[in-house]
Coordinates of C-alpha atoms and ligand atoms in Angstrom, one line a residue:
M1 CA 135.0 134.7 99.7
K2 CA 136.0 131.9 102.1
L3 CA 134.6 128.4 101.4
P4 CA 135.3 124.9 102.8
E5 CA 138.0 123.2 100.8
S6 CA 135.9 120.8 98.9
Q7 CA 133.6 123.5 97.7
V8 CA 136.6 125.6 96.5
A9 CA 137.8 122.5 94.6
V10 CA 134.5 122.0 93.0
L11 CA 134.0 125.6 92.1
Q12 CA 137.4 125.7 90.5
A13 CA 136.9 122.5 88.5
A14 CA 133.5 123.4 87.3
S15 CA 132.9 125.2 84.1
A16 CA 130.3 127.7 83.1
N17 CA 130.0 126.3 79.5
E18 CA 130.1 122.7 80.0
A19 CA 128.2 120.5 82.5
Q20 CA 130.5 118.1 84.3
T21 CA 129.3 115.0 86.1
I22 CA 130.1 114.2 89.7
D23 CA 132.3 111.5 88.5
Q24 CA 134.3 113.7 86.2
L25 CA 134.7 116.3 89.0
A26 CA 135.8 113.6 91.4
A27 CA 138.4 112.4 89.0
E28 CA 139.6 116.0 88.4
T29 CA 139.8 117.0 92.1
D30 CA 140.8 113.6 93.5
L31 CA 138.0 113.8 96.0
K32 CA 135.4 111.2 96.6
P33 CA 132.1 111.3 94.6
E34 CA 130.1 111.8 97.8
T35 CA 132.3 114.7 99.0
I36 CA 131.7 116.3 95.5
T37 CA 128.0 115.8 95.7
G38 CA 127.8 117.3 99.1
A39 CA 129.9 120.3 98.1
A40 CA 127.9 120.7 94.9
F41 CA 124.6 120.9 96.8
E42 CA 126.1 123.5 99.2
L43 CA 127.3 125.6 96.3
E44 CA 123.9 125.2 94.6
S45 CA 122.1 126.6 97.6
A46 CA 124.6 129.5 97.7
G47 CA 123.6 130.1 94.1
L48 CA 127.2 129.5 92.8
V49 CA 126.6 126.4 90.6
E50 CA 123.6 124.7 89.1
V51 CA 123.1 121.0 89.6
A52 CA 121.1 119.1 86.9
E53 CA 119.9 115.5 87.3
S54 CA 119.2 112.8 84.7
A55 CA 118.5 109.1 84.9
D56 CA 121.2 106.7 83.7
E57 CA 120.9 103.1 83.0
T58 CA 123.9 100.9 83.4
V59 CA 124.0 97.4 82.1
T60 CA 126.6 94.9 83.3
L61 CA 127.2 91.4 82.1
T62 CA 126.8 88.6 84.6
D63 CA 129.3 85.7 85.0
E64 CA 127.0 83.4 83.1
A65 CA 127.0 85.9 80.1
R66 CA 130.8 85.9 80.2
E67 CA 130.7 82.2 80.0
Y68 CA 128.5 82.3 77.0
L69 CA 130.7 85.0 75.3
A70 CA 133.5 82.5 75.5
D71 CA 131.6 79.3 74.6
G72 CA 128.5 80.4 72.8
L73 CA 124.9 80.5 73.9
P74 CA 123.7 77.0 75.0
E75 CA 120.8 77.1 72.3
V76 CA 123.4 77.9 69.7
R77 CA 125.7 75.1 70.7
L78 CA 122.7 72.8 70.6
Y79 CA 121.7 74.0 67.2
E80 CA 125.3 73.5 65.9
A81 CA 125.3 69.9 67.3
A82 CA 121.9 69.3 65.7
L83 CA 123.2 70.4 62.4
D84 CA 126.2 68.0 62.8
A85 CA 123.7 65.3 63.5
G86 CA 121.8 66.0 60.3
A87 CA 118.8 67.3 62.1
D88 CA 118.2 69.9 59.3
D89 CA 117.5 66.8 57.2
E90 CA 115.6 64.5 59.5
P91 CA 114.8 64.5 63.2
A92 CA 117.7 63.3 65.3
E93 CA 117.7 61.6 68.7
M94 CA 117.8 64.1 71.5
G95 CA 120.1 62.3 73.9
R96 CA 122.8 62.0 71.2
V97 CA 122.7 65.6 70.1
I98 CA 122.9 66.8 73.7
G99 CA 125.9 64.5 74.3
Q100 CA 127.5 65.9 71.1
S101 CA 126.9 69.5 72.1
G102 CA 129.0 69.0 75.3
L103 CA 126.2 70.9 77.2
E104 CA 126.0 70.0 80.9
G105 CA 123.8 70.3 83.9
P106 CA 121.6 73.4 84.0
Q107 CA 122.8 74.5 80.5
V108 CA 120.8 71.7 79.0
D109 CA 117.6 73.1 80.2
I110 CA 118.6 76.6 79.2
A111 CA 119.4 75.3 75.8
L112 CA 116.0 73.5 75.5
S113 CA 113.9 76.4 76.7
N114 CA 115.5 78.9 74.3
Y115 CA 115.9 76.6 71.2
A116 CA 112.3 76.7 69.8
R117 CA 111.6 80.2 71.1
K118 CA 114.4 81.6 68.9
G119 CA 113.3 79.5 65.9
Y120 CA 116.4 77.1 65.8
G121 CA 114.1 74.2 65.5
A122 CA 111.7 72.0 67.4
I123 CA 112.0 69.4 70.0
E124 CA 109.3 66.7 70.1
G125 CA 109.0 63.2 71.5
G126 CA 112.7 62.9 72.3
E127 CA 113.7 64.1 68.8
I128 CA 115.2 67.4 67.7
T129 CA 115.0 69.1 64.3
A130 CA 117.1 72.0 63.1
D131 CA 115.7 74.7 60.9
P132 CA 118.2 75.0 58.0
D133 CA 117.3 78.7 57.6
A134 CA 118.2 79.7 61.2
D135 CA 121.4 81.7 61.3
P136 CA 123.4 81.4 64.7
A137 CA 125.8 84.1 63.2
S138 CA 123.1 86.6 63.6
D139 CA 121.6 85.7 67.0
A140 CA 120.2 89.0 68.3
E141 CA 121.0 88.0 71.9
A142 CA 124.5 86.8 71.2
D143 CA 125.1 90.1 69.2
A144 CA 123.8 92.2 72.0
L145 CA 126.1 90.4 74.6
A146 CA 129.1 91.1 72.3
A147 CA 128.2 94.7 71.9
L148 CA 127.9 95.2 75.6
D149 CA 131.1 93.5 76.1
A150 CA 132.7 95.8 73.6
G151 CA 131.4 98.7 75.8
E152 CA 128.8 99.9 73.2
S153 CA 126.1 102.2 74.6
T154 CA 122.9 100.5 75.5
D155 CA 120.9 103.2 73.5
A156 CA 121.8 101.3 70.3
L157 CA 120.3 98.0 71.6
D158 CA 116.9 96.7 71.0
E159 CA 114.7 97.2 74.2
A160 CA 113.1 93.7 73.9
V161 CA 116.4 92.0 73.4
L162 CA 117.8 93.7 76.4
E163 CA 114.7 92.7 78.4
Q164 CA 115.1 89.1 77.3
L165 CA 118.8 89.2 78.4
E166 CA 117.7 90.5 81.8
R167 CA 115.1 87.8 82.2
R168 CA 117.7 85.2 81.3
G169 CA 120.0 86.6 84.1
L170 CA 122.7 87.5 81.5
V171 CA 122.7 91.2 82.3
E172 CA 122.0 93.3 85.3
V173 CA 120.3 96.7 84.6
A174 CA 120.7 99.4 87.3
E175 CA 119.1 102.7 87.2
S176 CA 121.0 105.6 88.7
T177 CA 120.8 109.4 89.0
V178 CA 123.6 111.2 87.2
R179 CA 124.2 114.7 88.5
S180 CA 126.0 117.3 86.6
V181 CA 127.4 120.7 87.7
T182 CA 127.6 124.0 85.8
L183 CA 128.9 127.4 87.2
T184 CA 126.3 130.1 87.5
D185 CA 127.0 133.8 86.6
E186 CA 127.5 134.3 90.4
G187 CA 130.0 131.5 90.5
V188 CA 131.9 133.0 87.9
T189 CA 132.0 136.4 89.6
A190 CA 132.9 134.7 92.9
L191 CA 135.9 132.9 91.2
M192 CA 137.0 136.2 89.6
E193 CA 136.9 138.0 92.9
G194 CA 138.8 135.2 94.4
V195 CA 137.8 132.2 96.7
E196 CA 139.9 130.9 99.5
A197 CA 139.7 127.7 101.4
A198 CA 138.6 127.9 104.9
E199 CA 139.8 125.2 107.2
T200 CA 136.7 123.2 108.4
V201 CA 136.4 120.5 110.8
G202 CA 134.1 117.7 109.9
Q203 CA 134.0 115.9 113.3
L204 CA 134.4 116.9 116.8
T205 CA 137.1 114.8 118.5
P206 CA 138.2 114.4 122.1
E207 CA 141.4 116.2 121.2
L208 CA 139.5 119.3 119.9
L209 CA 137.6 119.2 123.2
T210 CA 140.4 118.9 125.6
S211 CA 142.5 121.4 123.9
G212 CA 139.7 123.9 123.7
E213 CA 140.6 124.3 120.0
W214 CA 136.9 123.6 119.2
R215 CA 136.2 127.2 120.2
D216 CA 138.1 128.7 117.2
V217 CA 137.6 126.1 114.3
E218 CA 134.9 126.3 111.8
F219 CA 132.6 123.3 111.5
A220 CA 131.5 122.0 108.1
E221 CA 127.8 121.9 107.7
Y222 CA 126.1 118.7 107.2
N223 CA 123.9 118.2 104.2
V224 CA 121.2 115.9 105.3
E225 CA 119.6 115.9 101.9
A226 CA 122.6 114.5 100.0
D227 CA 122.3 111.0 98.6
A228 CA 123.6 108.2 100.8
E229 CA 124.6 104.8 99.8
R230 CA 121.6 102.4 100.1
I231 CA 121.9 99.7 102.5
D232 CA 119.5 96.8 102.6
G233 CA 119.3 95.6 106.2
G234 CA 117.9 92.3 107.3
K235 CA 114.1 92.3 107.5
T236 CA 111.4 89.8 108.4
H237 CA 110.3 87.9 105.2
I238 CA 106.9 89.0 104.1
L239 CA 105.6 85.4 104.4
R240 CA 106.7 85.4 108.0
Q241 CA 105.4 88.8 108.7
T242 CA 101.9 87.8 107.3
A243 CA 102.0 84.4 109.2
N244 CA 102.5 86.4 112.3
R245 CA 99.7 88.8 111.5
V246 CA 97.3 85.9 110.8
K247 CA 98.2 84.5 114.2
D248 CA 97.5 87.9 115.7
V249 CA 94.2 88.2 113.9
L250 CA 93.1 84.7 115.0
V251 CA 94.1 85.2 118.6
G252 CA 92.2 88.4 118.5
M253 CA 89.1 86.4 117.3
G254 CA 89.5 84.1 120.3
F255 CA 91.5 81.2 118.8
E256 CA 94.3 79.2 120.6
E257 CA 97.3 77.9 118.7
M258 CA 97.8 74.2 118.0
E259 CA 101.3 72.6 117.7
G260 CA 102.3 69.2 116.5
P261 CA 104.5 67.0 114.3
H262 CA 105.4 67.7 110.6
A263 CA 105.9 64.0 110.1
D264 CA 103.0 62.1 111.5
A265 CA 101.1 58.8 111.4
E266 CA 98.7 58.4 108.5
F267 CA 96.1 57.7 111.3
W268 CA 96.2 61.3 112.2
I269 CA 96.7 62.6 108.6
N270 CA 94.1 60.4 106.9
D271 CA 92.3 57.6 108.8
A272 CA 90.9 59.8 111.6
L273 CA 89.5 62.0 108.7
F274 CA 87.5 59.1 107.3
M275 CA 89.7 58.8 104.2
P276 CA 89.3 55.1 103.2
Q277 CA 92.6 53.3 103.1
D278 CA 92.1 52.1 99.5
H279 CA 90.7 55.5 98.4
P280 CA 92.5 56.9 95.3
A281 CA 92.7 60.1 97.2
R282 CA 95.2 58.6 99.5
T283 CA 97.6 57.9 96.7
H284 CA 96.4 61.0 94.8
W285 CA 97.0 62.9 98.0
D286 CA 100.5 62.2 97.2
Q287 CA 102.3 62.7 100.3
F288 CA 105.9 62.0 101.1
A289 CA 106.4 58.8 103.2
L290 CA 109.2 58.6 105.7
E291 CA 111.6 55.7 105.5
N292 CA 113.1 56.1 108.9
P293 CA 111.1 55.8 111.2
R294 CA 108.7 54.1 109.0
K295 CA 106.0 53.6 111.7
I296 CA 104.7 55.5 114.7
D297 CA 105.4 54.0 118.1
E298 CA 101.9 54.1 119.5
L299 CA 98.4 55.0 118.5
P300 CA 95.6 55.2 121.1
D301 CA 94.0 51.6 121.0
D302 CA 90.4 52.6 121.8
L303 CA 90.5 55.5 119.2
V304 CA 92.0 53.2 116.6
E305 CA 89.1 50.8 117.2
R306 CA 86.5 53.4 116.9
V307 CA 88.0 54.9 113.7
K308 CA 88.3 51.4 112.2
G309 CA 84.6 50.8 113.1
A310 CA 83.6 54.0 111.4
H311 CA 85.5 52.9 108.3
R312 CA 84.2 49.4 108.3
E313 CA 80.6 49.6 109.6
G314 CA 79.9 53.4 109.7
V315 CA 78.6 55.5 112.4
G316 CA 74.9 55.7 113.6
E317 CA 72.0 53.8 112.6
D318 CA 72.0 54.7 108.9
G319 CA 75.8 54.6 108.7
E320 CA 77.3 52.4 106.1
G321 CA 81.0 52.8 106.3
Y322 CA 83.2 51.7 103.5
H323 CA 83.4 48.0 104.2
S324 CA 86.8 48.3 102.7
P325 CA 90.0 46.7 104.2
W326 CA 91.5 48.7 107.2
T327 CA 94.7 47.8 108.9
E328 CA 96.5 49.5 111.7
E329 CA 99.7 48.6 109.8
V330 CA 98.7 51.3 107.1
A331 CA 97.4 53.7 109.8
A332 CA 100.8 53.6 111.6
G333 CA 102.9 54.6 108.5
I334 CA 104.6 57.8 108.8
D335 CA 104.2 60.7 106.2
L336 CA 105.1 64.3 106.0
R337 CA 101.6 65.9 106.7
G338 CA 99.8 66.9 103.5
H339 CA 97.6 69.1 105.6
T340 CA 97.6 70.3 109.1
T341 CA 94.2 68.8 109.6
S342 CA 96.2 66.1 111.3
L343 CA 96.7 68.6 114.2
S344 CA 93.0 69.3 114.4
M345 CA 92.5 65.5 114.8
R346 CA 95.0 65.3 117.6
Y347 CA 93.4 68.2 119.4
L348 CA 89.8 67.2 118.9
S349 CA 90.6 63.6 120.1
G350 CA 91.6 65.0 123.5
R351 CA 95.2 63.7 122.9
E352 CA 96.9 67.1 123.1
V353 CA 95.1 69.1 125.7
G354 CA 92.7 66.7 127.2
E355 CA 88.9 66.5 126.5
L356 CA 87.6 69.8 125.3
E357 CA 84.2 71.2 126.2
P358 CA 82.5 73.4 123.7
P359 CA 82.8 76.1 122.8
Q360 CA 86.4 75.9 121.5
R361 CA 88.4 77.6 118.7
F362 CA 91.8 76.4 117.7
F363 CA 94.2 77.4 114.8
S364 CA 97.7 76.7 113.4
V365 CA 99.8 78.5 110.7
E366 CA 102.2 75.8 109.8
K367 CA 103.9 74.1 106.9
V368 CA 102.4 71.2 104.9
Y369 CA 104.0 69.1 102.2
R370 CA 102.5 67.7 98.9
N371 CA 104.0 66.0 96.0
D372 CA 102.5 68.5 93.6
T373 CA 103.8 69.5 90.2
L374 CA 105.6 72.8 90.6
D375 CA 103.9 75.7 88.8
P376 CA 103.2 79.4 89.6
T377 CA 100.6 78.5 92.2
H378 CA 102.0 75.2 93.5
L379 CA 105.1 74.2 95.6
L380 CA 106.0 71.0 97.3
E381 CA 105.6 72.8 100.6
F382 CA 103.5 75.7 101.7
F383 CA 101.9 77.2 104.7
Q384 CA 98.4 76.3 105.8
I385 CA 96.1 78.3 108.0
E386 CA 94.2 75.6 109.8
G387 CA 91.3 76.3 112.1
W388 CA 88.3 75.0 113.7
V389 CA 85.4 76.0 115.9
M390 CA 83.6 73.5 118.2
A391 CA 80.1 74.6 119.4
E392 CA 76.6 73.5 119.6
D393 CA 74.4 74.2 116.6
L394 CA 76.9 75.6 114.1
S395 CA 75.7 76.3 110.6
V396 CA 77.3 77.2 107.2
R397 CA 76.5 80.8 108.0
D398 CA 78.9 80.7 111.0
L399 CA 81.5 79.3 108.7
M400 CA 81.1 81.9 106.1
G401 CA 80.8 84.7 108.6
T402 CA 84.1 83.6 110.2
F403 CA 85.8 83.8 106.8
E404 CA 84.3 87.2 106.0
E405 CA 85.5 88.5 109.3
F406 CA 88.9 87.0 109.0
Y407 CA 89.7 88.0 105.4
A408 CA 88.3 91.6 106.0
Q409 CA 91.2 92.1 108.4
F410 CA 93.5 91.8 105.3
G411 CA 91.4 94.0 103.1
I412 CA 89.8 91.2 101.2
T413 CA 86.0 91.6 101.1
D414 CA 85.0 89.7 98.0
I415 CA 85.3 86.1 99.1
E416 CA 83.2 83.6 97.2
F417 CA 82.3 80.0 98.1
K418 CA 81.9 77.0 95.9
P419 CA 80.5 73.7 97.0
H420 CA 83.0 71.1 97.1
Y421 CA 83.7 67.4 98.3
N422 CA 85.9 66.2 101.1
P423 CA 85.7 62.8 102.5
Y424 CA 85.6 64.4 106.1
T425 CA 83.3 67.3 105.8
E426 CA 79.7 67.7 104.7
P427 CA 78.8 70.2 103.4
S428 CA 82.2 71.4 102.1
F429 CA 83.2 74.6 100.4
E430 CA 86.1 76.0 98.5
L431 CA 86.9 79.6 99.0
F432 CA 87.9 82.0 96.2
G433 CA 89.2 85.5 96.1
T434 CA 90.0 87.8 93.2
H435 CA 93.5 88.5 92.2
P436 CA 94.2 92.2 92.4
T437 CA 96.1 92.6 89.3
T438 CA 95.0 89.7 86.9
G439 CA 91.3 89.9 88.1
E440 CA 91.3 86.0 88.1
M441 CA 89.5 84.0 90.7
V442 CA 92.1 82.3 92.9
E443 CA 91.4 79.3 95.1
I444 CA 92.4 80.3 98.6
G445 CA 91.0 77.6 100.8
N446 CA 88.9 74.6 101.6
S447 CA 86.5 74.2 104.5
G448 CA 83.4 72.4 105.8
M449 CA 81.6 70.9 108.8
F450 CA 83.2 67.7 110.1
R451 CA 80.9 64.8 109.5
E452 CA 79.7 62.3 112.1
E453 CA 82.1 59.7 110.9
V454 CA 85.0 61.9 112.0
L455 CA 83.5 63.4 115.1
D456 CA 81.8 60.4 116.7
P457 CA 85.0 58.2 116.9
L458 CA 86.8 61.3 118.4
G459 CA 84.1 61.4 121.0
V460 CA 82.9 64.9 119.9
D461 CA 79.2 65.2 120.2
C462 CA 78.6 68.9 119.0
D463 CA 79.2 70.6 115.7
V464 CA 82.8 71.4 114.4
M465 CA 83.4 73.7 111.4
A466 CA 86.9 73.7 110.0
W467 CA 89.2 74.9 107.2
G468 CA 92.6 75.0 105.7
L469 CA 93.5 78.2 104.0
A470 CA 96.8 78.8 102.0
L471 CA 98.9 81.5 103.5
E472 CA 100.7 82.1 100.2
R473 CA 97.5 82.6 98.3
L474 CA 96.4 85.2 101.0
L475 CA 99.7 86.9 100.3
M476 CA 99.0 86.8 96.5
L477 CA 95.7 88.6 97.1
M478 CA 97.4 91.2 99.3
Y479 CA 100.5 92.0 97.4
G480 CA 99.5 91.1 93.9
F481 CA 102.3 88.9 92.9
E482 CA 101.5 86.0 90.6
D483 CA 104.2 83.3 91.1
I484 CA 104.5 81.7 94.5
R485 CA 108.2 81.2 93.7
D486 CA 108.6 84.9 94.0
V487 CA 108.4 84.6 97.7
H488 CA 109.6 81.0 98.3
G489 CA 112.8 79.2 97.8
T490 CA 115.9 80.1 95.7
L491 CA 114.2 81.9 92.8
A492 CA 112.6 84.4 95.3
D493 CA 112.4 87.9 94.0
L494 CA 114.7 89.8 96.3
D495 CA 113.5 93.3 95.1
L496 CA 109.9 92.2 95.9
L497 CA 111.0 91.0 99.4
R498 CA 112.9 94.2 100.1
E499 CA 110.5 96.6 98.8
T500 CA 107.1 95.2 99.6
E501 CA 105.6 97.5 102.2
V502 CA 104.0 95.8 105.2
L503 CA 100.2 96.5 105.1
H504 CA 98.4 97.0 108.4
Ligands
LIG1 N1 92.5 69.5 104.8 C1 91.9 70.5 103.7 C2 92.9 70.8 102.8 O1 94.0 70.6 102.9 C3 91.3 71.7 104.4 C4 90.2 71.4 105.3 C5 90.4 71.3 106.7 C6 88.9 71.3 104.8 C7 89.4 71.1 107.5 C8 87.8 71.1 105.6 C9 88.1 71.0 106.9 O2 92.5 71.3 101.6

C-alpha cells in the first residue's frame, strides 16, 4: 500500500495495544502535531487507525503566582506582620502592620481582601487583629500553588481552591481536546503487508507549473476538518456595536443625531434645565469641573436673561421660580457633562441648527461623566442614549409608546415605568427592565415632559418629551452580564467580548 509519508510515519509509530497521543506521536516521528493530526484523520477515514478524543484541563501559574511562590501570599505576609505586632493579643494599628509587612501597591489591597475571607483575622476601624489559631503553614491556596509548581496533577486539587486561584488571577485554566491514536486490525494487516511512502506534493509551485512536473506528481489531500489554531482577530467592541445599532434604530424611527461638547458650561448642563444654582442636586450631581479653561467664552445674553428670569421669578402667571441667588459666573463654569441633556438644551435653544419648527426628533448616543462610586452597575463614565421629540399635544402615552417601540427592537418587551422627580420634567418617569439571568429589575433610564420653566426661556411653545437611557444597561438586558466592568475599562472580560454573538 502506498501512503503519503506522514501517514506512513504515524502508522508505523502507532500501536494496536496502547493509545498514543498526538503529542507522543509527534515526539516519536519528529513531525509537527498538526501534521500528525491531519495524517491520523486520513488514516482513520481509511479505517487503519482509531482516533479517540478526550477533554484535558491544563493549569498554568501566572507571573503573579510565581511571585507569591517566592515571597508568600500577601495575606500570609500580612498575618505574619500582624503576629509580630502582637495582633493576636490585642488589635494593632493597620498602617504600622502594613509598613512592617513590606507589602506595596496593589498587594496591600490584595492582602486586605483575602485576609478576613481566609480567617486570618479581622480588620476594623483602622485596626487589625490576628486569629491565633490560623495556620499559614496549611494555607490551602498556597499549598495548591506549590503543588502545581511541583508539576502535580490537577486531579488531586480541590475544585473550589482551584476556582479561587483562577478568580484571583493566579492560575490560568485552559481546556483542550486530547486525541489519541490506536491501530485497527486493518492497520495491523496493512503494516504486515507493507506500506510505502508515496511522494506527495502539498503545494502547487510556479516551478511545478513551468516544468510540467505537476502532471506526474501526487497531490496531498487537504483535510478541511482538522483542527486549526484559533486566531482571535480584531472585532468591534459590543458596546460600540450596540451604540451603532441604537443609532440605526433611532434614525429608522425618524430621529436626527445631535453633536456637542463633552466639557460644557454649567449653563447648558444645569441652568437651562431649571436646576437651581444652590440646589443640593448640583453638588450631588457630582460632576467633574474643569480647571483649564474654567469658564466658557460666551453664552447667549438674551437666553441667559430668560433662564435667570425663570430661576428668579418663574414662568407664566402662576410661576414662582426659586427666588434663590443666580449668577452668570456660576453658569459659565465648565464641567464634564453629567448627562447629554446639555445637547438637548443647545439644540432646543436654536443655537446649533437654528430655530426648529415642530415636529422634530433628535438623539445622541454619547459619553457622560459622573463622580459616582464604582460598583457593578456604576462607572465614572458611561454612554447615554439621549433623545427628545418636539410636537404639539404630546402626552405620556407618546413617551411610553416610543420606549416600547424602541426597546422592542432589542427584544425587550417588559419595560416598566415608575413615577420620578427631575427638576426639569413634569411628569417624570424612571424606566426599568428585567435582568435576563438574575430576574432583578434594573433601572435603564429616566424620562419626562420638559416643563414650562425649561421650554419657555428656550422659546419653545409646544410640547417636548425627552429621556436619557443608559446604553450599558441596555447591553446588560441584551447579553445578561451583571457587572458593567465586564465591558468597560481594564477589567473587561475578554472572553465575553470575543465570544458574545451579535444579536440582530
Ligand atoms: N438627564 C436625565 C438623566 O441623566 C435623563 C433625562 C433627560 C430625563 C431628559 C428627562 C428628560 O438621568
